[in-house]
Tab-separated table of C-alpha atoms in Angstrom:
chain	number	residue	atom	x	y	z
A	1231	UNK	CA	-115.620	21.766	-112.501
A	1232	UNK	CA	-118.668	21.355	-110.556
A	1233	UNK	CA	-120.740	17.838	-110.910
A	1234	UNK	CA	-124.400	18.283	-110.821
A	1235	UNK	CA	-126.345	16.402	-107.984
A	1236	UNK	CA	-128.889	15.357	-111.231
A	1237	UNK	CA	-127.038	14.459	-114.389
A	1238	UNK	CA	-130.234	14.292	-116.322
A	1239	UNK	CA	-133.736	14.760	-115.257
A	1240	UNK	CA	-137.103	14.219	-117.430
A	1241	UNK	CA	-139.913	16.728	-117.032
A	1242	UNK	CA	-143.604	15.627	-118.401
A	1243	UNK	CA	-145.346	19.068	-118.357
A	1244	UNK	CA	-143.044	21.818	-118.887
A	1245	UNK	CA	-145.455	24.608	-117.684
A	1246	UNK	CA	-145.252	26.779	-114.317
A	1247	UNK	CA	-144.581	23.746	-111.871
A	1248	UNK	CA	-142.091	21.395	-114.130
A	1249	UNK	CA	-140.706	24.683	-115.661
A	1250	UNK	CA	-139.808	26.493	-112.431
A	1251	UNK	CA	-138.233	22.983	-111.199
A	1252	UNK	CA	-135.851	22.911	-114.153
A	1253	UNK	CA	-134.973	26.596	-113.876
A	1254	UNK	CA	-134.547	26.283	-110.003
A	1255	UNK	CA	-132.131	23.364	-110.483
A	1256	UNK	CA	-130.417	25.125	-113.265
A	1257	UNK	CA	-129.801	27.948	-111.298
A	1258	UNK	CA	-128.651	25.934	-108.130
A	1259	UNK	CA	-125.990	24.169	-110.917
A	1260	UNK	CA	-127.629	21.215	-109.677
A	1261	UNK	CA	-128.802	19.385	-112.909
A	1262	UNK	CA	-126.651	18.475	-116.085
A	1263	UNK	CA	-129.609	18.207	-118.684
A	1264	UNK	CA	-133.196	18.672	-118.685
A	1265	UNK	CA	-135.260	16.820	-121.383
A	1266	UNK	CA	-138.883	17.511	-121.588
A	1267	UNK	CA	-142.067	15.718	-122.949
A	1268	UNK	CA	-145.706	17.135	-123.379
A	1269	UNK	CA	-148.870	17.075	-125.557
A	1270	UNK	CA	-147.942	20.115	-127.405
A	1271	UNK	CA	-144.986	20.495	-129.690
A	1272	UNK	CA	-145.332	24.088	-129.442
A	1273	UNK	CA	-145.208	24.306	-125.946
A	1274	UNK	CA	-142.219	22.251	-125.644
A	1275	UNK	CA	-140.482	24.368	-128.405
A	1276	UNK	CA	-141.160	27.335	-126.127
A	1277	UNK	CA	-139.886	25.744	-123.279
A	1278	UNK	CA	-136.647	24.955	-125.034
A	1279	UNK	CA	-136.431	28.720	-126.320
A	1280	UNK	CA	-136.642	29.993	-122.796
A	1281	UNK	CA	-133.974	27.908	-121.581
A	1282	UNK	CA	-135.908	25.447	-119.632
A	1283	UNK	CA	-135.052	22.381	-121.633
A	1284	UNK	CA	-131.943	21.304	-123.265
A	1285	UNK	CA	-133.709	18.955	-125.628
A	1286	UNK	CA	-137.321	17.810	-126.575
A	1287	UNK	CA	-137.835	14.199	-125.948
A	1288	UNK	CA	-138.386	11.731	-128.677
A	1289	UNK	CA	-138.480	8.296	-127.393
A	1290	UNK	CA	-139.475	7.420	-123.633
A	1291	UNK	CA	-136.355	5.317	-123.737
A	1292	UNK	CA	-135.082	8.597	-122.675
A	1293	UNK	CA	-135.990	7.311	-119.153
A	1294	UNK	CA	-133.758	4.520	-118.800
A	1295	UNK	CA	-130.618	6.682	-117.985
A	1296	UNK	CA	-132.304	9.503	-116.125
A	1297	UNK	CA	-131.912	10.433	-112.373
A	1298	UNK	CA	-134.993	11.866	-111.705
A	1299	UNK	CA	-138.599	12.323	-113.613
A	1300	UNK	CA	-140.880	14.994	-112.832
A	1301	UNK	CA	-144.435	14.468	-113.516
A	1302	UNK	CA	-146.050	17.921	-113.694
A	1303	UNK	CA	-149.005	17.057	-115.322
A	1304	UNK	CA	-152.858	17.449	-114.336
A	1305	UNK	CA	-153.599	14.826	-112.050
A	1306	UNK	CA	-156.221	13.181	-114.188
A	1307	UNK	CA	-153.479	12.381	-116.651
A	1308	UNK	CA	-151.152	10.849	-114.229
A	1309	UNK	CA	-152.419	7.227	-114.337
A	1310	UNK	CA	-152.363	6.769	-118.022
A	1311	UNK	CA	-148.713	8.528	-117.898
A	1312	UNK	CA	-147.410	6.170	-115.076
A	1313	UNK	CA	-148.506	3.059	-117.510
A	1314	UNK	CA	-146.633	4.441	-120.369
A	1315	UNK	CA	-143.398	5.213	-118.580
A	1316	UNK	CA	-143.124	2.272	-116.183
A	1317	UNK	CA	-141.718	-0.034	-118.598
A	1318	UNK	CA	-138.757	2.496	-119.594
A	1319	UNK	CA	-137.724	3.675	-116.002
A	1320	UNK	CA	-134.330	2.504	-115.323
A	1321	UNK	CA	-133.766	0.807	-111.920
A	1322	UNK	CA	-131.962	3.926	-110.433
A	1323	UNK	CA	-134.427	6.291	-111.951
A	1324	UNK	CA	-136.539	8.277	-109.259
A	1325	UNK	CA	-139.744	9.654	-110.377
A	1326	UNK	CA	-141.955	12.403	-108.158
A	1327	UNK	CA	-144.853	14.758	-109.090
A	1328	UNK	CA	-146.145	18.089	-108.565
A	1329	UNK	CA	-149.925	16.849	-108.158
A	1330	UNK	CA	-152.223	18.783	-105.992
A	1331	UNK	CA	-153.813	15.967	-104.565
A	1332	UNK	CA	-151.980	12.622	-103.329
A	1333	UNK	CA	-154.216	9.759	-102.576
A	1334	UNK	CA	-155.412	9.246	-105.978
A	1335	UNK	CA	-151.921	9.923	-107.396
A	1336	UNK	CA	-150.673	6.953	-105.290
A	1337	UNK	CA	-153.347	4.716	-105.912
A	1338	UNK	CA	-152.602	5.378	-109.624
A	1339	UNK	CA	-149.159	4.632	-108.980
A	1340	UNK	CA	-149.833	1.168	-107.387
A	1341	UNK	CA	-152.143	0.313	-110.160
A	1342	UNK	CA	-149.702	1.260	-113.073
A	1343	UNK	CA	-146.229	1.479	-111.886
A	1344	UNK	CA	-146.054	-2.274	-111.091
A	1345	UNK	CA	-142.469	-3.259	-109.819
A	1346	UNK	CA	-141.003	0.257	-110.188
A	1347	UNK	CA	-143.708	1.574	-107.465
A	1348	UNK	CA	-140.610	1.929	-105.138
A	1349	UNK	CA	-139.080	4.466	-107.208
A	1350	UNK	CA	-141.973	7.041	-107.276
A	1351	UNK	CA	-142.015	9.494	-104.265
A	1352	UNK	CA	-144.920	11.739	-104.546
A	1353	UNK	CA	-144.751	15.221	-103.920
A	1354	UNK	CA	-146.717	18.459	-103.996
A	1355	UNK	CA	-144.997	21.591	-104.239
A	1356	UNK	CA	-146.992	24.364	-102.460
A	1357	UNK	CA	-146.276	27.110	-104.954
A	1358	UNK	CA	-148.751	27.678	-107.724
A	1359	UNK	CA	-150.200	30.659	-109.550
A	1360	UNK	CA	-153.024	31.477	-111.712
A	1361	UNK	CA	-150.683	31.697	-114.444
A	1362	UNK	CA	-149.687	28.525	-116.561
A	1363	UNK	CA	-147.401	27.652	-119.364
A	1364	UNK	CA	-143.651	27.796	-119.776
A	1365	UNK	CA	-143.518	31.591	-119.921
A	1366	UNK	CA	-144.860	31.403	-116.187
A	1367	UNK	CA	-141.924	29.503	-115.043
A	1368	UNK	CA	-139.655	31.092	-112.612
A	1369	UNK	CA	-136.401	29.939	-111.359
A	1370	UNK	CA	-137.140	31.410	-107.881
A	1371	UNK	CA	-140.793	30.091	-107.567
A	1372	UNK	CA	-140.002	27.630	-104.912
A	1373	UNK	CA	-137.750	30.043	-102.600
A	1374	UNK	CA	-138.931	29.759	-99.344
A	1375	UNK	CA	-142.188	27.601	-100.494
A	1376	UNK	CA	-143.273	24.461	-98.615
A	1377	UNK	CA	-143.305	21.209	-100.444
A	1378	UNK	CA	-145.068	18.207	-99.039
A	1379	UNK	CA	-143.840	14.649	-99.388
A	1380	UNK	CA	-146.086	11.458	-98.772
A	1381	UNK	CA	-143.800	8.808	-99.117
A	1382	UNK	CA	-145.164	5.227	-99.188
A	1383	UNK	CA	-144.262	2.226	-97.415
A	1384	UNK	CA	-142.506	0.873	-100.443
A	1385	UNK	CA	-139.903	4.048	-100.794
A	1386	UNK	CA	-136.461	3.477	-99.190
A	1387	UNK	CA	-135.141	6.172	-96.908
A	1388	UNK	CA	-132.556	6.757	-99.632
A	1389	UNK	CA	-134.989	7.409	-102.230
A	1390	UNK	CA	-136.940	9.821	-100.291
A	1391	UNK	CA	-133.981	11.663	-99.173
A	1392	UNK	CA	-132.710	12.200	-102.802
A	1393	UNK	CA	-136.242	13.601	-103.931
A	1394	UNK	CA	-136.174	15.766	-100.598
A	1395	UNK	CA	-132.627	16.929	-101.684
A	1396	UNK	CA	-134.243	18.120	-105.362
A	1397	UNK	CA	-136.805	20.148	-103.727
A	1398	UNK	CA	-134.420	21.806	-101.222
A	1399	UNK	CA	-132.204	22.571	-104.054
A	1400	UNK	CA	-135.028	24.365	-105.617
A	1401	UNK	CA	-135.130	26.461	-102.337
A	1402	UNK	CA	-137.955	24.742	-100.940
A	1403	UNK	CA	-138.971	23.734	-97.255
A	1404	UNK	CA	-139.795	20.032	-97.426
A	1405	UNK	CA	-142.278	18.476	-95.046
A	1406	UNK	CA	-143.939	15.197	-94.690
A	1407	UNK	CA	-147.524	13.781	-94.444
A	1408	UNK	CA	-149.490	10.899	-95.181
A	1409	UNK	CA	-151.465	10.982	-98.532
A	1410	UNK	CA	-154.744	11.188	-96.548
A	1411	UNK	CA	-153.487	13.830	-93.923
A	1412	UNK	CA	-152.375	15.659	-97.199
A	1413	UNK	CA	-155.600	15.615	-98.823
A	1414	UNK	CA	-157.978	16.634	-95.554
A	1415	UNK	CA	-155.479	19.698	-95.069
A	1416	UNK	CA	-155.601	20.823	-98.538
A	1417	UNK	CA	-159.360	20.277	-99.154
A	1418	UNK	CA	-159.633	23.001	-96.378
A	1419	UNK	CA	-156.910	25.430	-97.041
A	1420	UNK	CA	-156.584	25.146	-100.861
A	1421	UNK	CA	-159.383	23.065	-102.730
A	1422	UNK	CA	-162.240	24.757	-101.029
A	1423	UNK	CA	-161.195	28.259	-101.595
A	1424	UNK	CA	-160.459	27.613	-105.029
A	1425	UNK	CA	-164.191	26.212	-105.210
A	1426	UNK	CA	-165.674	29.042	-103.522
A	1427	UNK	CA	-163.663	31.767	-105.860
A	1428	UNK	CA	-164.856	30.135	-109.085
A	1429	UNK	CA	-168.378	30.199	-107.789
A	1430	UNK	CA	-168.320	33.886	-107.026
A	1431	UNK	CA	-167.188	34.663	-110.289
A	1432	UNK	CA	-169.650	32.115	-112.001
A	1433	UNK	CA	-172.419	33.517	-110.111
A	1434	UNK	CA	-171.468	37.325	-111.254
A	1435	UNK	CA	-170.845	36.117	-114.926
A	1436	UNK	CA	-174.263	34.637	-115.323
A	1437	UNK	CA	-176.037	38.301	-114.216
A	1438	UNK	CA	-177.315	40.592	-116.692
A	1439	UNK	CA	-175.679	43.517	-114.995
A	1440	UNK	CA	-172.014	41.587	-114.847
A	1441	UNK	CA	-170.306	44.400	-116.497
A	1442	UNK	CA	-171.537	46.899	-114.060
A	1443	UNK	CA	-170.583	44.811	-111.088
A	1444	UNK	CA	-167.063	44.374	-112.199
A	1445	UNK	CA	-166.751	47.913	-112.960
A	1446	UNK	CA	-166.943	48.549	-109.434
A	1447	UNK	CA	-165.344	45.767	-108.176
A	1448	UNK	CA	-161.929	46.557	-106.404
A	1449	UNK	CA	-159.093	45.193	-104.245
A	1450	UNK	CA	-161.183	42.997	-102.280
A	1451	UNK	CA	-162.890	41.185	-104.907
A	1452	UNK	CA	-159.417	40.899	-106.892
A	1453	UNK	CA	-157.827	39.272	-104.023
A	1454	UNK	CA	-160.431	36.795	-103.353
A	1455	UNK	CA	-160.985	36.125	-107.070
A	1456	UNK	CA	-157.311	35.900	-108.132
A	1457	UNK	CA	-157.156	32.275	-108.186
A	1458	UNK	CA	-160.510	31.845	-110.173
A	1459	UNK	CA	-158.048	32.568	-113.273
A	1460	UNK	CA	-156.487	29.339	-112.577
A	1461	UNK	CA	-156.503	26.474	-115.045
A	1462	UNK	CA	-160.112	25.096	-115.325
A	1463	UNK	CA	-158.521	21.510	-116.500
A	1464	UNK	CA	-156.472	21.356	-113.315
A	1465	UNK	CA	-159.096	22.388	-110.864
A	1466	UNK	CA	-161.707	19.832	-112.330
A	1467	UNK	CA	-159.126	17.267	-111.944
A	1468	UNK	CA	-158.287	18.311	-108.271
A	1469	UNK	CA	-161.940	18.585	-107.076
A	1470	UNK	CA	-163.126	15.168	-108.593
A	1471	UNK	CA	-159.829	13.676	-107.413
A	1472	UNK	CA	-160.262	14.884	-103.727
A	1473	UNK	CA	-163.960	14.814	-103.917
A	1474	UNK	CA	-164.902	13.312	-100.383
A	1475	UNK	CA	-162.812	15.508	-98.470
A	1476	UNK	CA	-163.855	18.409	-100.371
A	1477	UNK	CA	-167.291	17.617	-99.773
A	1478	UNK	CA	-166.744	17.371	-96.046
A	1479	UNK	CA	-165.173	20.616	-96.201
A	1480	UNK	CA	-168.041	22.386	-98.351
A	1481	UNK	CA	-170.709	20.945	-96.105
A	1482	UNK	CA	-169.020	22.752	-92.960
A	1483	UNK	CA	-168.794	25.725	-95.237
A	1484	UNK	CA	-172.412	25.728	-95.953
A	1485	UNK	CA	-173.208	25.293	-92.002
A	1486	UNK	CA	-170.990	28.557	-91.603
A	1487	UNK	CA	-172.946	30.510	-94.230
A	1488	UNK	CA	-176.288	29.454	-92.711
A	1489	UNK	CA	-174.862	30.594	-89.215
A	1490	UNK	CA	-174.248	34.129	-91.113
A	1491	UNK	CA	-177.457	34.012	-92.889
A	1492	UNK	CA	-179.224	33.805	-89.564
A	1493	UNK	CA	-177.148	36.621	-87.569
A	1494	UNK	CA	-178.115	39.042	-90.889
A	1495	UNK	CA	-181.752	37.822	-90.869
A	1496	UNK	CA	-181.983	38.348	-87.131
A	1497	UNK	CA	-179.796	41.888	-87.422
A	1498	UNK	CA	-177.692	40.096	-84.860
A	1499	UNK	CA	-174.600	42.457	-84.804
A	1500	UNK	CA	-173.132	40.849	-81.939
A	1501	UNK	CA	-173.001	37.488	-83.603
A	1502	UNK	CA	-171.373	39.045	-86.694
A	1503	UNK	CA	-168.572	40.927	-84.695
A	1504	UNK	CA	-167.877	37.573	-82.705
A	1505	UNK	CA	-167.295	35.775	-86.110
A	1506	UNK	CA	-165.572	39.037	-87.671
A	1507	UNK	CA	-163.250	39.425	-84.593
A	1508	UNK	CA	-162.072	35.750	-84.234
A	1509	UNK	CA	-161.450	35.669	-88.198
A	1510	UNK	CA	-159.407	38.871	-88.261
A	1511	UNK	CA	-157.339	37.873	-85.239
A	1512	UNK	CA	-156.464	34.013	-86.546
A	1513	UNK	CA	-155.921	36.008	-89.991
A	1514	UNK	CA	-153.530	38.384	-88.636
A	1515	UNK	CA	-151.689	36.004	-86.456
A	1516	UNK	CA	-151.114	33.532	-89.324
A	1517	UNK	CA	-149.994	36.587	-91.708
A	1518	UNK	CA	-147.209	37.332	-89.208
A	1519	UNK	CA	-145.709	33.613	-89.326
């Protein structure tokens, strides 16, 4: 009989991130029992019916004998959630999260976990999608995808290794950054693209000829705006949490747009081709990685 790596895990937020985490560990025969908590009873019932959960949590005392707790809620909810769970965590219970920003989550942990702070190992799985809810969860969501850990000085090497192992059992490739490095990187390559995608769709949505415009939109528009179908609540929280780094990136992007505007206004075809050529080369090389 195979003894699972984690006898019991508890998940707060059983949607895409939390649900896929549970399904992936099940697929790897790495978990004995999965208990779920959330704001919606209907969502929790659905997660149980889909085989994500074994049980719906009724009392935070459930945390006392859990091996691992995953906080898979929007980052704006984490401070309050951490304050609620801190008194109930067992001495051997580790906590990780799936938040897309890390400096704010670490600050929330420091402010709310008290003497349990060493048990929290922050993480960010780079495997989101525009779909949400338990029905979006996939057992192979994390296969070959990156997960970034941002360990704190309070964490022991053993605790970090155990959380790393959990994500690796899900099929993820795990790396480490500091919280500040993480937020600067993802402001540029994740948060800004989402902001721009939402902005383009919002622009068109306010036009009188919106339906006509969308009727002719094709693959380019579809690919660029796919992420604008993501959770508004989640992305509101992410943008607010990483506001400073995102403002820096938005400023640089506005400068880039200004340069392109000038090139168009002056009919500078050479400048446009120069920009497009470098972009095409870099994007092509990245695609091959």
